C-alpha atoms as a PDB file:
ATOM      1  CA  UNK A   1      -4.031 -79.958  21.486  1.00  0.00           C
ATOM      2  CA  UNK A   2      -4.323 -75.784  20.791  1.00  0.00           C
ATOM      3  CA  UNK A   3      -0.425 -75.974  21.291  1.00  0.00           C
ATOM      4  CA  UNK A   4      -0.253 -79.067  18.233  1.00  0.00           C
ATOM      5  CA  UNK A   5      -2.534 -76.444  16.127  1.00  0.00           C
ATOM      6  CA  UNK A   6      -0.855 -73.338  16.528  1.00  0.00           C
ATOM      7  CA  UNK A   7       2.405 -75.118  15.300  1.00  0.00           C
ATOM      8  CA  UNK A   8       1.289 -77.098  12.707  1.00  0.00           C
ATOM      9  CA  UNK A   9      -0.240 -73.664  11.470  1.00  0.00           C
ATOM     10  CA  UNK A  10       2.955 -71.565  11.966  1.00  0.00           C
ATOM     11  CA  UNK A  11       4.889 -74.315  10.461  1.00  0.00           C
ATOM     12  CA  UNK A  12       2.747 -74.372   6.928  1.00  0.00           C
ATOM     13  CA  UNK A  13       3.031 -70.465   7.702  1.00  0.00           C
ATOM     14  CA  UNK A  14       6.940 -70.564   7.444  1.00  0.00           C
ATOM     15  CA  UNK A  15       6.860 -72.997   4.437  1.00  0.00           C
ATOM     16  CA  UNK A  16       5.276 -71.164   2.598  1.00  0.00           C
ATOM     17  CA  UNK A  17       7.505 -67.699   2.885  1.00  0.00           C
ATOM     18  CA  UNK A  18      10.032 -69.876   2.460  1.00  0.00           C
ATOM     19  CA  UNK A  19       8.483 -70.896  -1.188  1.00  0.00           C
ATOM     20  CA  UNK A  20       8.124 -67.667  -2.174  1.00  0.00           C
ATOM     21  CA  UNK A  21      11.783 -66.155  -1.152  1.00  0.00           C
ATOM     22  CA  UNK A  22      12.570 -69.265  -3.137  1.00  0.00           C
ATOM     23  CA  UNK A  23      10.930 -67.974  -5.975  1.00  0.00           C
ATOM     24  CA  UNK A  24      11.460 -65.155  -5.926  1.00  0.00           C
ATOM     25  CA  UNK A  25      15.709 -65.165  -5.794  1.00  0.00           C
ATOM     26  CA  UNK A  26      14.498 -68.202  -8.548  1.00  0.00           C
ATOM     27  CA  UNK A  27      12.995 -65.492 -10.717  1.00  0.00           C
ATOM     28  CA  UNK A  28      15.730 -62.802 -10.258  1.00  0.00           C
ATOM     29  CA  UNK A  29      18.737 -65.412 -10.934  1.00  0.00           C
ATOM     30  CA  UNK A  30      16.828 -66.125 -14.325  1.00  0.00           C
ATOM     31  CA  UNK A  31      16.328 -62.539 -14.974  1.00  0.00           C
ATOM     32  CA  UNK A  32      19.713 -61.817 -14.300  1.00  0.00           C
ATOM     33  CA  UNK A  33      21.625 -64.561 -16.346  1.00  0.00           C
ATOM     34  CA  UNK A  34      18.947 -63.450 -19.193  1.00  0.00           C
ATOM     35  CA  UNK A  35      20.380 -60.021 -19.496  1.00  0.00           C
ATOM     36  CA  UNK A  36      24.172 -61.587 -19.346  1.00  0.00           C
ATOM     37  CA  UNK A  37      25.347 -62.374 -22.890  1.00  0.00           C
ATOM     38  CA  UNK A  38      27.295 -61.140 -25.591  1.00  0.00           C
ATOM     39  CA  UNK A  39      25.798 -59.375 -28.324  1.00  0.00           C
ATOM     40  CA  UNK A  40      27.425 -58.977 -32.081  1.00  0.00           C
ATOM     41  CA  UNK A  41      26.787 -55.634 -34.131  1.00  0.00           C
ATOM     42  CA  UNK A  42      28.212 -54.995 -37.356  1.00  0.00           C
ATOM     43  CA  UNK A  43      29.410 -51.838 -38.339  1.00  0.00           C
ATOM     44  CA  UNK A  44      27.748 -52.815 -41.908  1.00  0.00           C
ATOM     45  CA  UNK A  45      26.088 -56.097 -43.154  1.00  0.00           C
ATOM     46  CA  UNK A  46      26.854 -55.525 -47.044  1.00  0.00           C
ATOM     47  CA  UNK A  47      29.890 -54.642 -48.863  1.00  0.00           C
ATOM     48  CA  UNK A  48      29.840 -54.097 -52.493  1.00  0.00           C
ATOM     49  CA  UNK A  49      32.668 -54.127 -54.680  1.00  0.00           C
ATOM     50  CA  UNK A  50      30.982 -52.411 -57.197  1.00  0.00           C
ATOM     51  CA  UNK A  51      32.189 -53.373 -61.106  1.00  0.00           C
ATOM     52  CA  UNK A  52      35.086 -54.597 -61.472  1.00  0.00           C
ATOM     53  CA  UNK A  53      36.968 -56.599 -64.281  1.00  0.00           C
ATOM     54  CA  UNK A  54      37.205 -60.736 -64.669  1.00  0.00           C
ATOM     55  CA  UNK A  55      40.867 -60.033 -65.120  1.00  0.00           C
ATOM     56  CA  UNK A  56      41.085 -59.032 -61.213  1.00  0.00           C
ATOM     57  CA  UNK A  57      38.407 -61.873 -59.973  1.00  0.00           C
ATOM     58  CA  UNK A  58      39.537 -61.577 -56.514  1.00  0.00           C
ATOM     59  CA  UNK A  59      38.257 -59.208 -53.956  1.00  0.00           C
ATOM     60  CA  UNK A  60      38.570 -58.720 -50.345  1.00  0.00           C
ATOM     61  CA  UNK A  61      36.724 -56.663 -47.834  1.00  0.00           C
ATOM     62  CA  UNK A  62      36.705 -56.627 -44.407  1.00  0.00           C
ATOM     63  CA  UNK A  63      33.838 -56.403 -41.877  1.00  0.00           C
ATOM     64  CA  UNK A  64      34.063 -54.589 -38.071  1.00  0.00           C
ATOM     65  CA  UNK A  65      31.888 -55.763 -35.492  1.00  0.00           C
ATOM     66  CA  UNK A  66      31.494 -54.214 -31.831  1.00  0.00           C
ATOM     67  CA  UNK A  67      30.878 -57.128 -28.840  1.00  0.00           C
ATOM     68  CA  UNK A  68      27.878 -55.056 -27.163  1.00  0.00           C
ATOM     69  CA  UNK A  69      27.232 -57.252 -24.517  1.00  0.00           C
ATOM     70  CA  UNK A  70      28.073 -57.670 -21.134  1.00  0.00           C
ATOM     71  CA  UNK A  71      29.906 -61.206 -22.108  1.00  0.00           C
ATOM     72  CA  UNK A  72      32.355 -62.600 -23.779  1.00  0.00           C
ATOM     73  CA  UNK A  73      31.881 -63.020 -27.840  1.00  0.00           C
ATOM     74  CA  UNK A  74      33.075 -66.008 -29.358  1.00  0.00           C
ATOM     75  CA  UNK A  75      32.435 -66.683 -33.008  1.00  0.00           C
ATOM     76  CA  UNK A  76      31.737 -70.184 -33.599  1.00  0.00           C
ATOM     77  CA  UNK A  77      31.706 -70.542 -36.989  1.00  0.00           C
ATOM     78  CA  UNK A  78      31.284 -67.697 -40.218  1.00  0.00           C
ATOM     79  CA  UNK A  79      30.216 -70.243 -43.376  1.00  0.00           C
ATOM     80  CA  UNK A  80      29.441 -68.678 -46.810  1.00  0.00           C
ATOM     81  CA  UNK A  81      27.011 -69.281 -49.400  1.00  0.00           C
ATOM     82  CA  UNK A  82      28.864 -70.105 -52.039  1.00  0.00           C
ATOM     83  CA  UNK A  83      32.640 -72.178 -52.035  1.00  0.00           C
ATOM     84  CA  UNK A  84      33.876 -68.797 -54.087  1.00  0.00           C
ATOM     85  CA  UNK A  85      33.352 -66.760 -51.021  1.00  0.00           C
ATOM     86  CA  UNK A  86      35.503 -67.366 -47.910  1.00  0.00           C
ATOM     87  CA  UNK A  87      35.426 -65.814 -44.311  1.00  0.00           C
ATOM     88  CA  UNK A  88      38.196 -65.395 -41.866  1.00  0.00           C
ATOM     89  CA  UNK A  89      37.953 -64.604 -38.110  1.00  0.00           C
ATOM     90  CA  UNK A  90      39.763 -64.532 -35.352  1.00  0.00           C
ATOM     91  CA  UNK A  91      39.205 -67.739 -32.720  1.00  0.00           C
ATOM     92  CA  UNK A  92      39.858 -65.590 -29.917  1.00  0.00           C
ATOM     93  CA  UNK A  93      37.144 -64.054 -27.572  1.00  0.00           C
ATOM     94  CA  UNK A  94      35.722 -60.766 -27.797  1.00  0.00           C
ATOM     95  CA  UNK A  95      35.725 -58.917 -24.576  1.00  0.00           C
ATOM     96  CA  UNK A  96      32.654 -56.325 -24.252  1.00  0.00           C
ATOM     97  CA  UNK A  97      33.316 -53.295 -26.094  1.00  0.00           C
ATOM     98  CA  UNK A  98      35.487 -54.507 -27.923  1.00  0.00           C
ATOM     99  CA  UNK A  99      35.961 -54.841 -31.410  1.00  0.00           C
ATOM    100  CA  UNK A 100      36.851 -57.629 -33.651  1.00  0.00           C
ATOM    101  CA  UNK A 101      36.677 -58.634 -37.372  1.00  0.00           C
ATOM    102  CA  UNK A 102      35.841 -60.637 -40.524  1.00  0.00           C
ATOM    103  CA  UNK A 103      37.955 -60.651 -43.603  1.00  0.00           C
ATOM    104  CA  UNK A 104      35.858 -61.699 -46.734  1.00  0.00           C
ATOM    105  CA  UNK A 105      37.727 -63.013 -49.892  1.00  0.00           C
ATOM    106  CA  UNK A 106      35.680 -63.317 -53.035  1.00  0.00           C
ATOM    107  CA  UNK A 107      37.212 -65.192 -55.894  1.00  0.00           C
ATOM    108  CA  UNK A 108      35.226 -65.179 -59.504  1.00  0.00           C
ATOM    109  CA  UNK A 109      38.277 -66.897 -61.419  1.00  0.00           C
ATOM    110  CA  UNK A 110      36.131 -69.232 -63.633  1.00  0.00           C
ATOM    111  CA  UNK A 111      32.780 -67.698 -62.964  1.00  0.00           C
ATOM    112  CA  UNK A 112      30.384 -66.009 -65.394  1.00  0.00           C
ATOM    113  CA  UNK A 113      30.511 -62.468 -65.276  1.00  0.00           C
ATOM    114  CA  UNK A 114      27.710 -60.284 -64.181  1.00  0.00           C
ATOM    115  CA  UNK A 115      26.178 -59.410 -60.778  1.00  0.00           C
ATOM    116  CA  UNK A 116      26.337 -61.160 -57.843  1.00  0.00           C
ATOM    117  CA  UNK A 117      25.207 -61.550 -53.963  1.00  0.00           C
ATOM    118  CA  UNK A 118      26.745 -63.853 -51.455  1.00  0.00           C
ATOM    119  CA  UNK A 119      25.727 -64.245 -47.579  1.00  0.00           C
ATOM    120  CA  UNK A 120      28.144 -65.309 -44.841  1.00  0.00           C
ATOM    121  CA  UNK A 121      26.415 -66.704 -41.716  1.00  0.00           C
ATOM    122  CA  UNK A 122      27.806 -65.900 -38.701  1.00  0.00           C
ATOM    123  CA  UNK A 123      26.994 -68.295 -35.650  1.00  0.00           C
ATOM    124  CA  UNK A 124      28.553 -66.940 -32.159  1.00  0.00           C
ATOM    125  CA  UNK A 125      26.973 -67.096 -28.618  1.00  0.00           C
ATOM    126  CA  UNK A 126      25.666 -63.718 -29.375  1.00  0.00           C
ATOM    127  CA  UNK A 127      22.003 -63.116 -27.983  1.00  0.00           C
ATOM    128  CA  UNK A 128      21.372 -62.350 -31.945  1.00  0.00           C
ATOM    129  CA  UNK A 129      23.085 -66.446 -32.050  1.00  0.00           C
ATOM    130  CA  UNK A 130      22.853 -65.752 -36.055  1.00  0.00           C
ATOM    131  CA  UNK A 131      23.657 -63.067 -37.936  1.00  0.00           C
ATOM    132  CA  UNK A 132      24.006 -62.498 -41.930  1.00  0.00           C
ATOM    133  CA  UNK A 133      26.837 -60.534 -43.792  1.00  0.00           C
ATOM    134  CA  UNK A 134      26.553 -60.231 -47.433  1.00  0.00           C
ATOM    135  CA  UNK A 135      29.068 -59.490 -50.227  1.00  0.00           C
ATOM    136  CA  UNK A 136      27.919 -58.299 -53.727  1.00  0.00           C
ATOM    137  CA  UNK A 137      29.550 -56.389 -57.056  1.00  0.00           C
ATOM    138  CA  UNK A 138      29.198 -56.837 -60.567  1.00  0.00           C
ATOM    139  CA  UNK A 139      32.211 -58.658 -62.413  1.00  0.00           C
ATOM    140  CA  UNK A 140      32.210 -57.707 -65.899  1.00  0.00           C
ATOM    141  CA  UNK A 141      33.764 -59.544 -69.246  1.00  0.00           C
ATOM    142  CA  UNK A 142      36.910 -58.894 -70.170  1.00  0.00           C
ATOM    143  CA  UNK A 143      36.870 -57.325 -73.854  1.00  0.00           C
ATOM    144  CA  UNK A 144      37.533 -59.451 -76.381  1.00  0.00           C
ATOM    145  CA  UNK A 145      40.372 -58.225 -78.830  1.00  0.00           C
ATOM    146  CA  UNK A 146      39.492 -59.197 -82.628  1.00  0.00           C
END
């Protein structure tokens, strides 16, 4: 019967350092695949076109971002504010370190003059999964002649 006891105990004894090396390599797998992911950082987040005449509506800028990470960036999807604003990106991935960009058109051709601000979201597998870019100038009237 001591012999039944003695294993039963060193049984339950193995089971449970077996739970907690299970645990454990559970804990640093999940640590591990935390710290694995891209990451997006622009260069800048706003570009202004400053003033600029209704006669030449249509502006373009491009943004420079930097893949951070230690993964793979893949934009999913850039979608602006406004249907006078349009973004432009490359489908391909991103390889850490790398660099990669977003061409920004913005076309006032039948808008009213006068200051304005649009956002582009950005939605990527970045560990920042949304990030903002914004456009902004000041289109002024063309003078009248009398």
């Amino acid at each position: 019967m001591e012999v039944s006891l003695i294993s039963r105990t060193f049984a339950t004894n193995i089971q449970n350092i077996m739970k907690r090396y299970f645990f454990i390599i559970a804990e640093i797998l999940i640590a591990t695949a935390c710290h694995a992911q891209a990451k997006i950082q622009f260069d800048k987040t706003t570009h202004d076109f400053g003033e600029f005449s209704e006669a030449t509506p249509v502006k373009t800028c491009t943004f420079t971002f930097t893949n951070v990470g230690n993964e793979p960036l893949v934009i999913n999807q850039a979608v602006a504010s406004c249907g006078c604003t349009v973004p432009e990106y490359s489908k391909e991935a991103v390889q850490p370190g790398e660099k990669g960009t977003i061409t920004v058109t913005y076309n006032g051709r039948g808008k009213y003059p006068g200051h304005f601000k649009k956002s582009i979201t950005i939605r990527s597998n970045s560990k920042n999964n949304m990030t903002r870019i914004y456009v902004m100038g000041n289109m002024v009237e063309i003078e009248k002649k009398s």
